[in-house]
Coordinates of C-alpha atoms and ligand atoms in Angstrom, one line a residue:
M74 CA 7.2 23.1 11.9
K75 CA 9.5 20.2 11.4
L76 CA 7.7 16.8 11.5
H77 CA 10.0 14.0 12.8
E78 CA 9.2 10.6 11.3
I79 CA 9.9 7.9 13.9
S80 CA 9.6 4.1 13.5
L81 CA 9.4 2.1 16.7
I82 CA 9.5 -1.7 17.0
A83 CA 6.9 -2.9 19.4
D84 CA 7.3 -5.9 21.7
A85 CA 5.0 -7.8 19.3
G86 CA 7.4 -7.1 16.5
N87 CA 5.3 -4.7 14.5
T88 CA 6.6 -1.3 13.4
I89 CA 4.7 1.7 14.8
S90 CA 5.0 4.9 12.8
V91 CA 4.9 8.1 14.8
K92 CA 5.0 11.7 13.4
S93 CA 6.1 14.1 16.1
C94 CA 6.9 17.8 16.6
G95 CA 7.1 20.5 19.2
R96 CA 8.0 20.5 22.9
G97 CA 6.0 20.7 26.1
S98 CA 3.4 18.5 27.6
T99 CA 2.7 15.4 25.5
I100 CA -0.4 15.1 23.2
V101 CA -0.9 11.8 21.5
F102 CA -3.3 11.9 18.4
L103 CA -5.1 8.7 17.2
H104 CA -6.6 9.0 13.7
G105 CA -9.9 7.7 12.4
F106 CA -10.7 5.0 9.9
P107 CA -9.4 4.7 7.1
L108 CA -7.1 7.6 7.5
D109 CA -3.6 8.3 8.8
H110 CA -1.6 11.0 10.6
R111 CA -2.3 13.5 7.9
M112 CA -5.8 14.1 9.3
W113 CA -4.1 15.9 12.2
L114 CA -1.8 18.2 10.3
S115 CA -3.5 21.4 11.3
Q116 CA -3.4 20.5 14.9
L117 CA 0.3 19.5 14.7
I118 CA 1.1 22.8 13.1
E119 CA -0.9 24.9 15.6
L120 CA 0.1 23.1 18.8
S121 CA 3.8 22.4 18.2
D122 CA 4.9 25.7 19.8
R123 CA 3.5 24.6 23.2
F124 CA 3.0 20.9 23.2
Y125 CA 5.1 17.8 22.2
C126 CA 2.7 16.3 19.6
M127 CA 2.8 12.7 18.5
A128 CA 0.5 11.3 15.8
I129 CA 0.5 7.5 15.9
E130 CA -0.5 5.6 12.8
V131 CA -2.7 2.5 13.4
R132 CA -1.3 -0.9 12.2
G133 CA -1.2 -1.0 8.4
F134 CA -2.0 2.7 7.9
G135 CA 0.5 5.3 6.9
E136 CA 3.9 3.7 7.6
S137 CA 2.9 1.4 10.4
S138 CA 3.3 -2.3 9.6
L139 CA 0.4 -4.7 9.6
D140 CA 1.5 -8.1 11.0
G141 CA -1.7 -10.0 10.8
E142 CA -5.0 -9.5 12.6
Y143 CA -5.2 -7.6 15.9
Q144 CA -7.7 -6.4 18.5
L145 CA -8.2 -2.8 19.5
Q146 CA -6.6 -3.7 22.9
D147 CA -3.4 -4.4 20.9
L148 CA -3.5 -0.8 19.5
A149 CA -3.7 0.5 23.1
D150 CA -0.6 -1.5 23.8
D151 CA 1.0 0.1 20.8
V152 CA 0.2 3.6 22.2
E153 CA 1.6 2.6 25.6
Q154 CA 4.8 1.4 24.0
V155 CA 5.2 4.7 22.2
R156 CA 4.6 6.6 25.4
R157 CA 7.2 4.6 27.2
Q158 CA 9.7 5.1 24.5
L159 CA 9.1 8.8 23.6
S160 CA 7.5 10.3 26.7
P161 CA 8.5 7.9 29.6
D162 CA 8.3 10.3 32.5
R163 CA 5.0 11.9 31.7
S164 CA 1.4 11.2 31.5
V165 CA -0.2 12.1 28.1
H166 CA -3.1 14.0 26.8
L167 CA -4.7 11.4 24.5
V168 CA -6.9 12.6 21.6
G169 CA -8.8 10.0 19.5
L170 CA -11.2 10.5 16.7
S171 CA -13.8 7.9 16.0
M172 CA -11.8 4.6 15.6
G173 CA -9.0 6.5 17.5
G174 CA -11.6 7.2 20.2
Y175 CA -12.4 3.4 20.5
V176 CA -8.6 2.9 21.0
A177 CA -8.6 5.7 23.6
F178 CA -11.3 3.9 25.6
E179 CA -9.2 0.8 25.5
Y180 CA -6.1 2.8 26.6
W181 CA -8.1 4.2 29.5
R182 CA -9.2 0.7 30.6
K183 CA -5.6 -0.6 30.8
Y184 CA -3.3 2.4 31.3
R185 CA -5.5 5.2 32.9
Q186 CA -2.7 6.0 35.3
N187 CA -0.7 7.4 32.4
L188 CA -3.5 9.7 31.2
A189 CA -3.6 13.4 31.9
T190 CA -6.7 13.9 29.9
L191 CA -8.8 12.2 27.3
T192 CA -10.3 13.9 24.2
L193 CA -13.0 11.8 22.6
A194 CA -13.8 13.3 19.2
N195 CA -16.6 12.2 16.9
T196 CA -16.7 8.8 18.5
K197 CA -19.0 6.6 20.7
P198 CA -18.6 4.1 23.6
E199 CA -21.0 1.4 22.3
A200 CA -19.9 -1.8 20.6
D201 CA -21.4 -2.7 17.2
S202 CA -24.9 -4.2 16.8
Q203 CA -25.0 -7.6 15.2
D204 CA -26.0 -5.9 11.8
A205 CA -23.1 -3.5 12.0
K206 CA -20.7 -6.3 12.7
V207 CA -22.0 -8.2 9.6
Q208 CA -21.6 -5.1 7.5
R209 CA -18.1 -4.5 8.6
L210 CA -17.1 -8.1 7.9
Q211 CA -18.7 -7.9 4.4
M212 CA -16.8 -4.7 3.8
A213 CA -13.6 -6.3 4.8
E214 CA -14.2 -9.1 2.3
R215 CA -15.1 -6.6 -0.4
V216 CA -12.0 -4.5 0.1
K217 CA -9.9 -7.6 -0.2
R218 CA -11.7 -8.6 -3.5
E219 CA -12.1 -5.2 -5.1
G220 CA -9.7 -2.8 -3.5
V221 CA -10.2 0.2 -1.2
W222 CA -11.8 2.8 -3.4
P223 CA -14.6 0.8 -4.9
A224 CA -15.5 -0.5 -1.4
L225 CA -15.2 2.8 0.5
Q226 CA -16.0 5.5 -2.0
S227 CA -19.6 5.8 -0.9
M228 CA -18.5 6.1 2.7
V229 CA -16.3 9.2 2.0
S230 CA -19.2 11.6 1.6
R231 CA -20.7 10.5 4.9
L232 CA -17.5 11.5 6.7
M233 CA -17.9 15.2 6.1
A234 CA -20.6 17.9 6.1
P235 CA -21.9 18.4 2.5
E236 CA -19.9 21.5 1.7
A237 CA -16.6 19.9 2.8
V238 CA -17.0 17.0 0.4
E239 CA -16.3 19.2 -2.7
S240 CA -13.7 21.3 -1.0
S241 CA -9.9 20.8 -0.5
V242 CA -10.7 18.9 2.7
G243 CA -12.8 16.4 0.7
Q244 CA -9.8 16.0 -1.7
R245 CA -7.4 15.4 1.1
V246 CA -9.7 12.8 2.7
A247 CA -10.1 11.1 -0.7
E248 CA -6.3 11.0 -1.2
M249 CA -5.9 9.4 2.3
V250 CA -8.6 6.8 1.6
Q251 CA -7.2 6.0 -1.8
S252 CA -3.7 5.5 -0.3
A253 CA -4.9 3.1 2.4
N254 CA -3.8 -0.5 2.2
P255 CA -6.7 -3.0 1.5
S256 CA -5.4 -5.5 4.1
A257 CA -5.2 -2.7 6.7
V258 CA -8.7 -1.6 6.0
A259 CA -9.9 -5.2 6.3
A260 CA -8.0 -5.7 9.5
A261 CA -9.3 -2.5 11.1
Q262 CA -12.9 -3.4 10.2
T263 CA -12.5 -6.8 11.7
A264 CA -11.0 -5.3 14.9
M265 CA -13.7 -2.7 15.2
A266 CA -16.4 -5.4 14.7
S267 CA -15.3 -7.2 17.9
R268 CA -14.6 -4.1 20.0
Q269 CA -15.8 -4.0 23.6
D270 CA -18.7 -1.8 24.8
F271 CA -17.8 1.0 27.2
C272 CA -21.3 2.3 28.0
Q273 CA -21.3 0.8 31.5
Q274 CA -17.9 2.1 32.3
L275 CA -18.6 5.8 31.4
P276 CA -19.4 6.8 35.0
L277 CA -16.1 5.2 36.1
I278 CA -13.9 7.4 33.8
R279 CA -12.6 10.0 36.3
T280 CA -9.9 11.2 33.8
P281 CA -10.9 14.7 32.7
C282 CA -12.6 14.3 29.3
L283 CA -13.3 16.7 26.4
V284 CA -16.0 15.3 24.2
M285 CA -16.3 16.8 20.7
A286 CA -19.0 16.4 18.1
G287 CA -20.0 17.9 14.8
G288 CA -23.5 19.3 14.1
H289 CA -23.5 17.6 10.7
D290 CA -21.9 14.3 11.8
V291 CA -24.2 11.5 10.5
I292 CA -21.9 8.7 11.8
T293 CA -21.7 9.7 15.5
P294 CA -24.4 12.4 15.7
A295 CA -24.2 15.3 18.2
D296 CA -27.4 14.5 20.1
A297 CA -26.4 10.9 20.7
T298 CA -22.9 12.2 21.8
E299 CA -24.5 14.6 24.2
Q300 CA -26.4 11.7 25.9
W301 CA -23.4 9.4 26.5
A302 CA -21.1 12.3 27.4
A303 CA -23.5 13.2 30.2
K304 CA -22.6 10.0 31.9
L305 CA -18.9 11.0 32.2
P306 CA -18.3 12.4 35.7
N307 CA -15.7 14.9 34.7
H308 CA -16.2 16.2 31.1
K309 CA -16.7 19.1 28.9
L310 CA -18.7 18.9 25.7
R311 CA -18.0 21.0 22.6
I312 CA -20.2 20.7 19.5
I313 CA -19.0 22.3 16.3
P314 CA -22.2 23.2 14.5
S315 CA -20.7 23.4 10.9
A316 CA -18.6 20.2 11.1
G317 CA -19.3 16.6 10.1
H318 CA -17.5 13.5 11.3
L319 CA -14.0 14.8 10.6
S320 CA -14.2 17.9 12.8
P321 CA -10.4 18.5 13.2
M322 CA -10.1 18.7 9.4
E323 CA -13.4 20.5 8.6
S324 CA -13.2 23.1 11.3
P325 CA -9.6 23.1 12.4
E326 CA -9.7 26.5 14.1
Q327 CA -12.7 25.7 16.3
F328 CA -11.5 22.2 17.0
T329 CA -8.0 23.3 18.0
A330 CA -9.2 26.3 20.0
S331 CA -11.5 24.0 22.1
L332 CA -8.7 21.5 22.5
V333 CA -6.2 24.1 23.6
E334 CA -8.6 25.7 26.1
F335 CA -9.2 22.3 27.6
L336 CA -5.6 21.1 27.7
I337 CA -4.3 24.4 29.2
S338 CA -6.9 24.1 32.0
H339 CA -5.4 20.6 32.7
T340 CA -1.7 21.4 32.3
P341 CA 0.2 22.2 35.5
Ligands
MLT440 C1 -14.0 6.4 11.8 O1 -14.1 7.5 11.4 O2 -12.9 6.0 12.4 C2 -15.0 5.3 11.6 O3 -16.2 6.0 11.3 C3 -15.2 4.4 12.8 C4 -16.2 3.3 12.5 O4 -16.2 2.8 11.4 O5 -16.9 3.0 13.4

């Protein structure tokens, strides 16, 4: 698989990094916090023979630039600018994990006419509680003072099922976290703290949705996921029992197989 590295200049002036491969219907992947396109490598490899895959990096992560603070709506605008430049004539299959899922909800709100399907993995529609907002803003300050690893190290083990933490998956996650830019981490936490709540909108989302959860996910637990997913009028739910929060990395075969089955059933 040849991964093409593309840098696009958005209307707002920021540089958006996109890693792309393959040909066919377009899938756009949006990574979780505080990761980058590398969390999707298994899916890019597996899917490139039948889909045009694009992994977009959030502002400040990977090779995307960070030009000051932003809102999650701005990231949805970034996704739309990538779609217009790289896949102008087609609607896209949008796949977002956790923070990527929050952006996917925003994309649906503004650009739903350009969506073929929506895959919401290990994510949730609700906004932060007041306590969660305070914790995020405290973490943003701590990252700026102490750096990424001291502030986020304790979070890393919560991202995966216990056996994944000590495996090569745990190592790859730690590498991504350690390579994250402190200002990007702080900006993402600040943006997530003020994100909108989508709970009331779930019954209005007519786009076909695949909702994925991990049986060991302690951040967006499977039982809570099942409850909100039930409000989507057109959805499939897949729970991967052995996975934690990073199901595409922890259980790549099961994640990709569920995704392919869903996408093929919605590809003309
Ligand atoms: C993620 O994996 O993107 C984060 O858990 C999202 C969050 O902090 O809410």
